[in-house]
GROMACS .gro file of N, CA and C in nm:
model
  387
    1UNK      N    1   0.818  -3.426   1.765
    1UNK     CA    2   0.857  -3.280   1.815
    1UNK      C    3   0.934  -3.273   1.626
    2UNK      N    4   1.011  -3.384   1.579
    2UNK     CA    5   1.011  -3.329   1.497
    2UNK      C    6   0.989  -3.303   1.344
    3UNK      N    7   0.852  -3.295   1.373
    3UNK     CA    8   0.774  -3.324   1.218
    3UNK      C    9   0.763  -3.164   1.264
    4UNK      N   10   0.720  -3.146   1.429
    4UNK     CA   11   0.660  -2.969   1.405
    4UNK      C   12   0.836  -2.889   1.376
    5UNK      N   13   0.921  -2.948   1.382
    5UNK     CA   14   1.022  -2.872   1.346
    5UNK      C   15   1.053  -2.843   1.241
    6UNK      N   16   1.056  -2.940   1.114
    6UNK     CA   17   1.026  -2.915   1.014
    6UNK      C   18   0.919  -2.879   0.914
    7UNK      N   19   0.837  -2.830   0.970
    7UNK     CA   20   0.710  -2.759   0.920
    7UNK      C   21   0.741  -2.585   0.958
    8UNK      N   22   0.785  -2.563   1.034
    8UNK     CA   23   0.810  -2.426   1.093
    8UNK      C   24   0.911  -2.341   1.009
    9UNK      N   25   0.991  -2.441   0.941
    9UNK     CA   26   1.068  -2.362   0.834
    9UNK      C   27   1.017  -2.341   0.730
   10UNK      N   28   0.870  -2.400   0.671
   10UNK     CA   29   0.808  -2.397   0.561
   10UNK      C   30   0.704  -2.271   0.594
   11UNK      N   31   0.690  -2.268   0.693
   11UNK     CA   32   0.570  -2.145   0.668
   11UNK      C   33   0.578  -2.013   0.704
   12UNK      N   34   0.751  -2.007   0.761
   12UNK     CA   35   0.805  -1.901   0.734
   12UNK      C   36   0.837  -1.838   0.601
   13UNK      N   37   0.856  -1.985   0.548
   13UNK     CA   38   0.945  -1.934   0.392
   13UNK      C   39   0.802  -1.945   0.270
   14UNK      N   40   0.692  -1.933   0.323
   14UNK     CA   41   0.614  -1.968   0.196
   14UNK      C   42   0.564  -1.829   0.166
   15UNK      N   43   0.546  -1.711   0.221
   15UNK     CA   44   0.498  -1.579   0.105
   15UNK      C   45   0.632  -1.536   0.051
   16UNK      N   46   0.776  -1.575   0.077
   16UNK     CA   47   0.874  -1.569   0.005
   16UNK      C   48   0.866  -1.605  -0.154
   17UNK      N   49   0.804  -1.745  -0.114
   17UNK     CA   50   0.861  -1.857  -0.263
   17UNK      C   51   0.698  -1.767  -0.310
   18UNK      N   52   0.588  -1.717  -0.254
   18UNK     CA   53   0.480  -1.690  -0.332
   18UNK      C   54   0.512  -1.560  -0.420
   19UNK      N   55   0.608  -1.447  -0.408
   19UNK     CA   56   0.629  -1.335  -0.454
   19UNK      C   57   0.501  -1.238  -0.447
   20UNK      N   58   0.455  -1.217  -0.315
   20UNK     CA   59   0.336  -1.135  -0.300
   20UNK      C   60   0.430  -0.994  -0.324
   21UNK      N   61   0.374  -0.960  -0.367
   21UNK     CA   62   0.365  -0.815  -0.405
   21UNK      C   63   0.261  -0.668  -0.297
   22UNK      N   64   0.249  -0.562  -0.269
   22UNK     CA   65   0.208  -0.515  -0.201
   22UNK      C   66   0.101  -0.377  -0.326
   23UNK      N   67  -0.003  -0.319  -0.282
   23UNK     CA   68  -0.073  -0.292  -0.327
   23UNK      C   69   0.063  -0.148  -0.361
   24UNK      N   70   0.090  -0.096  -0.276
   24UNK     CA   71   0.193  -0.013  -0.305
   24UNK      C   72   0.291  -0.039  -0.438
   25UNK      N   73   0.363  -0.115  -0.457
   25UNK     CA   74   0.425  -0.177  -0.547
   25UNK      C   75   0.389  -0.206  -0.683
   26UNK      N   76   0.221  -0.272  -0.680
   26UNK     CA   77   0.150  -0.267  -0.779
   26UNK      C   78   0.159  -0.128  -0.839
   27UNK      N   79   0.063  -0.052  -0.748
   27UNK     CA   80   0.042   0.096  -0.800
   27UNK      C   81   0.179   0.214  -0.896
   28UNK      N   82   0.284   0.157  -0.812
   28UNK     CA   83   0.374   0.204  -0.870
   28UNK      C   84   0.426   0.150  -1.024
   29UNK      N   85   0.394   0.008  -1.022
   29UNK     CA   86   0.418  -0.033  -1.166
   29UNK      C   87   0.291  -0.026  -1.301
   30UNK      N   88   0.202   0.009  -1.218
   30UNK     CA   89   0.101   0.021  -1.282
   30UNK      C   90   0.055   0.163  -1.317
   31UNK      N   91   0.130   0.302  -1.246
   31UNK     CA   92   0.146   0.390  -1.292
   31UNK      C   93   0.246   0.455  -1.415
   32UNK      N   94   0.382   0.395  -1.398
   32UNK     CA   95   0.482   0.334  -1.488
   32UNK      C   96   0.425   0.309  -1.580
   33UNK      N   97   0.325   0.206  -1.571
   33UNK     CA   98   0.295   0.146  -1.726
   33UNK      C   99   0.229   0.243  -1.774
   34UNK      N  100   0.121   0.287  -1.761
   34UNK     CA  101   0.000   0.330  -1.826
   34UNK      C  102   0.047   0.499  -1.848
   35UNK      N  103   0.150   0.548  -1.775
   35UNK     CA  104   0.104   0.698  -1.834
   35UNK      C  105   0.279   0.703  -1.871
   36UNK      N  106   0.401   0.546  -1.941
   36UNK     CA  107   0.455   0.570  -2.000
   36UNK      C  108   0.584   0.677  -1.926
   37UNK      N  109   0.608   0.644  -1.815
   37UNK     CA  110   0.737   0.654  -1.685
   37UNK      C  111   0.790   0.585  -1.646
   38UNK      N  112   0.924   0.646  -1.683
   38UNK     CA  113   1.035   0.530  -1.566
   38UNK      C  114   0.998   0.511  -1.424
   39UNK      N  115   0.958   0.383  -1.393
   39UNK     CA  116   0.931   0.327  -1.256
   39UNK      C  117   1.037   0.432  -1.157
   40UNK      N  118   1.188   0.443  -1.191
   40UNK     CA  119   1.240   0.494  -1.082
   40UNK      C  120   1.186   0.687  -1.029
   41UNK      N  121   1.104   0.733  -1.104
   41UNK     CA  122   1.009   0.806  -1.048
   41UNK      C  123   0.906   0.794  -1.000
   42UNK      N  124   0.837   0.685  -1.028
   42UNK     CA  125   0.735   0.653  -0.903
   42UNK      C  126   0.796   0.657  -0.770
   43UNK      N  127   0.689   0.725  -0.679
   43UNK     CA  128   0.671   0.744  -0.478
   43UNK      C  129   0.588   0.690  -0.446
   44UNK      N  130   0.573   0.632  -0.374
   44UNK     CA  131   0.465   0.590  -0.296
   44UNK      C  132   0.471   0.689  -0.184
   45UNK      N  133   0.295   0.761  -0.102
   45UNK     CA  134   0.284   0.847  -0.053
   45UNK      C  135   0.241   0.751   0.056
   46UNK      N  136   0.157   0.642  -0.005
   46UNK     CA  137   0.090   0.656   0.176
   46UNK      C  138   0.014   0.558   0.100
   47UNK      N  139  -0.044   0.389   0.165
   47UNK     CA  140  -0.107   0.333   0.167
   47UNK      C  141  -0.207   0.316   0.316
   48UNK      N  142  -0.342   0.353   0.251
   48UNK     CA  143  -0.442   0.373   0.303
   48UNK      C  144  -0.568   0.277   0.306
   49UNK      N  145  -0.570   0.248   0.407
   49UNK     CA  146  -0.722   0.153   0.413
   49UNK      C  147  -0.764   0.102   0.278
   50UNK      N  148  -0.609   0.043   0.254
   50UNK     CA  149  -0.606  -0.051   0.103
   50UNK      C  150  -0.616   0.044  -0.024
   51UNK      N  151  -0.603   0.146  -0.010
   51UNK     CA  152  -0.543   0.237  -0.129
   51UNK      C  153  -0.425   0.308  -0.083
   52UNK      N  154  -0.305   0.239  -0.234
   52UNK     CA  155  -0.197   0.358  -0.255
   52UNK      C  156  -0.234   0.497  -0.321
   53UNK      N  157  -0.196   0.535  -0.245
   53UNK     CA  158  -0.170   0.700  -0.365
   53UNK      C  159  -0.017   0.720  -0.395
   54UNK      N  160   0.004   0.726  -0.540
   54UNK     CA  161   0.125   0.693  -0.580
   54UNK      C  162   0.169   0.917  -0.691
   55UNK      N  163   0.274   0.886  -0.637
   55UNK     CA  164   0.292   1.010  -0.754
   55UNK      C  165   0.456   1.009  -0.816
   56UNK      N  166   0.445   1.101  -0.918
   56UNK     CA  167   0.574   1.135  -0.964
   56UNK      C  168   0.595   1.265  -1.031
   57UNK      N  169   0.717   1.365  -1.016
   57UNK     CA  170   0.693   1.439  -1.133
   57UNK      C  171   0.794   1.474  -1.205
   58UNK      N  172   0.642   1.529  -1.351
   58UNK     CA  173   0.726   1.546  -1.482
   58UNK      C  174   0.818   1.616  -1.489
   59UNK      N  175   0.928   1.548  -1.561
   59UNK     CA  176   1.077   1.571  -1.572
   59UNK      C  177   1.085   1.713  -1.668
   60UNK      N  178   0.969   1.694  -1.768
   60UNK     CA  179   0.956   1.812  -1.888
   60UNK      C  180   0.899   1.927  -1.817
   61UNK      N  181   0.833   1.932  -1.723
   61UNK     CA  182   0.774   2.104  -1.671
   61UNK      C  183   0.758   2.095  -1.511
   62UNK      N  184   0.843   1.968  -1.434
   62UNK     CA  185   0.837   1.957  -1.297
   62UNK      C  186   0.680   2.012  -1.277
   63UNK      N  187   0.563   1.961  -1.329
   63UNK     CA  188   0.440   1.915  -1.289
   63UNK      C  189   0.460   1.791  -1.165
   64UNK      N  190   0.386   1.778  -1.092
   64UNK     CA  191   0.318   1.686  -1.009
   64UNK      C  192   0.216   1.595  -1.018
   65UNK      N  193   0.237   1.472  -1.085
   65UNK     CA  194   0.124   1.380  -1.098
   65UNK      C  195   0.102   1.285  -0.985
   66UNK      N  196  -0.030   1.298  -0.986
   66UNK     CA  197  -0.088   1.119  -0.900
   66UNK      C  198  -0.164   1.088  -0.923
   67UNK      N  199  -0.177   0.978  -0.914
   67UNK     CA  200  -0.293   0.856  -0.879
   67UNK      C  201  -0.284   0.762  -0.782
   68UNK      N  202  -0.398   0.702  -0.783
   68UNK     CA  203  -0.419   0.604  -0.634
   68UNK      C  204  -0.479   0.514  -0.661
   69UNK      N  205  -0.427   0.388  -0.589
   69UNK     CA  206  -0.504   0.280  -0.649
   69UNK      C  207  -0.572   0.174  -0.615
   70UNK      N  208  -0.649   0.081  -0.620
   70UNK     CA  209  -0.709  -0.022  -0.475
   70UNK      C  210  -0.663  -0.189  -0.564
   71UNK      N  211  -0.683  -0.288  -0.524
   71UNK     CA  212  -0.647  -0.405  -0.611
   71UNK      C  213  -0.820  -0.462  -0.611
   72UNK      N  214  -0.875  -0.528  -0.668
   72UNK     CA  215  -0.984  -0.629  -0.686
   72UNK      C  216  -0.911  -0.783  -0.763
   73UNK      N  217  -0.868  -0.893  -0.663
   73UNK     CA  218  -0.844  -0.966  -0.667
   73UNK      C  219  -0.704  -0.950  -0.786
   74UNK      N  220  -0.690  -0.993  -0.938
   74UNK     CA  221  -0.566  -0.929  -1.003
   74UNK      C  222  -0.562  -0.796  -1.042
   75UNK      N  223  -0.737  -0.756  -1.054
   75UNK     CA  224  -0.716  -0.605  -1.128
   75UNK      C  225  -0.700  -0.479  -1.045
   76UNK      N  226  -0.627  -0.425  -1.150
   76UNK     CA  227  -0.622  -0.280  -1.015
   76UNK      C  228  -0.703  -0.176  -1.102
   77UNK      N  229  -0.743  -0.071  -0.966
   77UNK     CA  230  -0.801  -0.001  -0.968
   77UNK      C  231  -0.769   0.149  -0.930
   78UNK      N  232  -0.808   0.208  -1.029
   78UNK     CA  233  -0.760   0.350  -1.029
   78UNK      C  234  -0.801   0.467  -1.053
   79UNK      N  235  -0.753   0.606  -0.973
   79UNK     CA  236  -0.807   0.732  -0.996
   79UNK      C  237  -0.683   0.822  -0.991
   80UNK      N  238  -0.707   0.884  -1.060
   80UNK     CA  239  -0.649   1.046  -1.066
   80UNK      C  240  -0.623   1.092  -0.938
   81UNK      N  241  -0.542   1.145  -0.888
   81UNK     CA  242  -0.559   1.195  -0.682
   81UNK      C  243  -0.431   1.336  -0.700
   82UNK      N  244  -0.489   1.398  -0.787
   82UNK     CA  245  -0.446   1.562  -0.829
   82UNK      C  246  -0.494   1.635  -0.732
   83UNK      N  247  -0.403   1.735  -0.645
   83UNK     CA  248  -0.512   1.807  -0.598
   83UNK      C  249  -0.619   1.950  -0.691
   84UNK      N  250  -0.544   1.982  -0.771
   84UNK     CA  251  -0.688   2.031  -0.847
   84UNK      C  252  -0.802   1.937  -0.945
   85UNK      N  253  -0.707   1.803  -0.929
   85UNK     CA  254  -0.823   1.739  -1.029
   85UNK      C  255  -0.853   1.548  -0.953
   86UNK      N  256  -0.889   1.533  -0.850
   86UNK     CA  257  -0.940   1.434  -0.827
   86UNK      C  258  -1.026   1.324  -0.927
   87UNK      N  259  -1.001   1.262  -0.924
   87UNK     CA  260  -1.068   1.191  -1.049
   87UNK      C  261  -1.173   1.075  -1.047
   88UNK      N  262  -1.265   1.026  -1.129
   88UNK     CA  263  -1.302   0.903  -1.071
   88UNK      C  264  -1.228   0.742  -1.061
   89UNK      N  265  -1.295   0.663  -0.998
   89UNK     CA  266  -1.224   0.481  -1.016
   89UNK      C  267  -1.291   0.489  -1.158
   90UNK      N  268  -1.186   0.457  -1.227
   90UNK     CA  269  -1.212   0.347  -1.362
   90UNK      C  270  -1.259   0.264  -1.375
   91UNK      N  271  -1.347   0.258  -1.385
   91UNK     CA  272  -1.477   0.104  -1.326
   91UNK      C  273  -1.614   0.078  -1.417
   92UNK      N  274  -1.580   0.191  -1.503
   92UNK     CA  275  -1.719   0.196  -1.632
   92UNK      C  276  -1.653   0.085  -1.699
   93UNK      N  277  -1.783   0.007  -1.757
   93UNK     CA  278  -1.746  -0.043  -1.885
   93UNK      C  279  -1.619  -0.005  -1.994
   94UNK      N  280  -1.675   0.125  -2.031
   94UNK     CA  281  -1.593   0.114  -2.174
   94UNK      C  282  -1.447   0.197  -2.108
   95UNK      N  283  -1.412   0.180  -2.020
   95UNK     CA  284  -1.271   0.190  -1.924
   95UNK      C  285  -1.166   0.076  -1.982
   96UNK      N  286  -1.029   0.090  -2.001
   96UNK     CA  287  -0.963  -0.005  -2.025
   96UNK      C  288  -0.964  -0.061  -1.847
   97UNK      N  289  -0.930  -0.231  -1.865
   97UNK     CA  290  -0.926  -0.289  -1.766
   97UNK      C  291  -0.774  -0.374  -1.735
   98UNK      N  292  -0.703  -0.322  -1.627
   98UNK     CA  293  -0.551  -0.301  -1.553
   98UNK      C  294  -0.613  -0.403  -1.491
   99UNK      N  295  -0.474  -0.519  -1.523
   99UNK     CA  296  -0.499  -0.632  -1.433
   99UNK      C  297  -0.279  -0.599  -1.393
  100UNK      N  298  -0.197  -0.707  -1.323
  100UNK     CA  299  -0.117  -0.777  -1.307
  100UNK      C  300  -0.088  -0.898  -1.246
  101UNK      N  301   0.046  -0.972  -1.263
  101UNK     CA  302   0.086  -1.087  -1.260
  101UNK      C  303   0.211  -1.061  -1.171
  102UNK      N  304   0.260  -1.159  -1.135
  102UNK     CA  305   0.372  -1.183  -1.048
  102UNK      C  306   0.425  -1.288  -1.129
  103UNK      N  307   0.515  -1.295  -1.235
  103UNK     CA  308   0.586  -1.422  -1.267
  103UNK      C  309   0.767  -1.393  -1.235
  104UNK      N  310   0.780  -1.496  -1.183
  104UNK     CA  311   0.916  -1.506  -1.122
  104UNK      C  312   0.958  -1.404  -1.032
  105UNK      N  313   1.087  -1.312  -1.108
  105UNK     CA  314   1.058  -1.199  -1.036
  105UNK      C  315   1.065  -1.061  -1.110
  106UNK      N  316   0.933  -1.072  -1.167
  106UNK     CA  317   0.857  -0.911  -1.251
  106UNK      C  318   0.778  -0.949  -1.235
  107UNK      N  319   0.703  -0.799  -1.241
  107UNK     CA  320   0.563  -0.808  -1.188
  107UNK      C  321   0.551  -0.748  -1.360
  108UNK      N  322   0.377  -0.772  -1.379
  108UNK     CA  323   0.381  -0.811  -1.548
  108UNK      C  324   0.235  -0.717  -1.551
  109UNK      N  325   0.241  -0.613  -1.579
  109UNK     CA  326   0.092  -0.545  -1.619
  109UNK      C  327   0.041  -0.495  -1.730
  110UNK      N  328  -0.055  -0.537  -1.790
  110UNK     CA  329  -0.157  -0.540  -1.835
  110UNK      C  330  -0.249  -0.398  -1.884
  111UNK      N  331  -0.307  -0.370  -1.952
  111UNK     CA  332  -0.407  -0.283  -1.964
  111UNK      C  333  -0.502  -0.327  -2.104
  112UNK      N  334  -0.587  -0.384  -2.070
  112UNK     CA  335  -0.688  -0.391  -2.239
  112UNK      C  336  -0.765  -0.337  -2.228
  113UNK      N  337  -0.781  -0.238  -2.389
  113UNK     CA  338  -0.896  -0.119  -2.427
  113UNK      C  339  -1.042  -0.199  -2.459
  114UNK      N  340  -1.129  -0.090  -2.464
  114UNK     CA  341  -1.220  -0.136  -2.499
  114UNK      C  342  -1.262  -0.213  -2.648
  115UNK      N  343  -1.162  -0.138  -2.762
  115UNK     CA  344  -1.128  -0.212  -2.874
  115UNK      C  345  -1.094  -0.314  -2.909
  116UNK      N  346  -1.027  -0.355  -2.775
  116UNK     CA  347  -0.982  -0.531  -2.822
  116UNK      C  348  -0.811  -0.540  -2.798
  117UNK      N  349  -0.782  -0.426  -2.802
  117UNK     CA  350  -0.657  -0.399  -2.790
  117UNK      C  351  -0.540  -0.411  -2.694
  118UNK      N  352  -0.414  -0.446  -2.637
  118UNK     CA  353  -0.358  -0.404  -2.491
  118UNK      C  354  -0.238  -0.427  -2.506
  119UNK      N  355  -0.157  -0.335  -2.390
  119UNK     CA  356  -0.018  -0.350  -2.401
  119UNK      C  357   0.014  -0.433  -2.277
  120UNK      N  358   0.132  -0.421  -2.217
  120UNK     CA  359   0.186  -0.504  -2.143
  120UNK      C  360   0.306  -0.437  -2.148
  121UNK      N  361   0.386  -0.421  -1.969
  121UNK     CA  362   0.464  -0.387  -1.944
  121UNK      C  363   0.554  -0.474  -1.825
  122UNK      N  364   0.672  -0.511  -1.850
  122UNK     CA  365   0.713  -0.586  -1.682
  122UNK      C  366   0.807  -0.537  -1.636
  123UNK      N  367   0.835  -0.533  -1.527
  123UNK     CA  368   0.930  -0.473  -1.385
  123UNK      C  369   0.983  -0.564  -1.309
  124UNK      N  370   1.142  -0.560  -1.304
  124UNK     CA  371   1.145  -0.583  -1.174
  124UNK      C  372   1.120  -0.602  -1.058
  125UNK      N  373   1.102  -0.677  -0.953
  125UNK     CA  374   1.033  -0.664  -0.842
  125UNK      C  375   1.163  -0.625  -0.751
  126UNK      N  376   1.250  -0.618  -0.775
  126UNK     CA  377   1.357  -0.517  -0.650
  126UNK      C  378   1.394  -0.436  -0.643
  127UNK      N  379   1.289  -0.359  -0.859
  127UNK     CA  380   1.307  -0.218  -0.867
  127UNK      C  381   1.126  -0.165  -0.772
  128UNK      N  382   1.074  -0.218  -0.667
  128UNK     CA  383   0.985  -0.209  -0.650
  128UNK      C  384   0.976  -0.145  -0.513
  129UNK      N  385   1.095  -0.174  -0.506
  129UNK     CA  386   1.092  -0.135  -0.286
  129UNK      C  387   1.068  -0.035  -0.246
   0.00000   0.00000   0.00000
């Protein structure tokens, strides 16, 4: 009986120690990183069938910009999701590749471009709530 009692707290603690993130949190971070916007203005609209829908309001002109994201392992597949221009999934070999990683208490978004260059941004996990 003592062995069972010792294992129960470990089972419940595992997700916290693994620093798991949701598709919505990743999509907010990806949107901020790719479009050079403040993470604080990213809004998660919904998550449906594994796809997160995120938008932000552009401060200089008040226009609404939206994307949708899905995860394939640590790769983030995204498409624009604006009412007048729903875009294609960025899965062509010529498209950049977007990946995420969790390191400690932050999420790292890396975008690798077809010319071999890349950019990287990190955000505190607590700002993704």
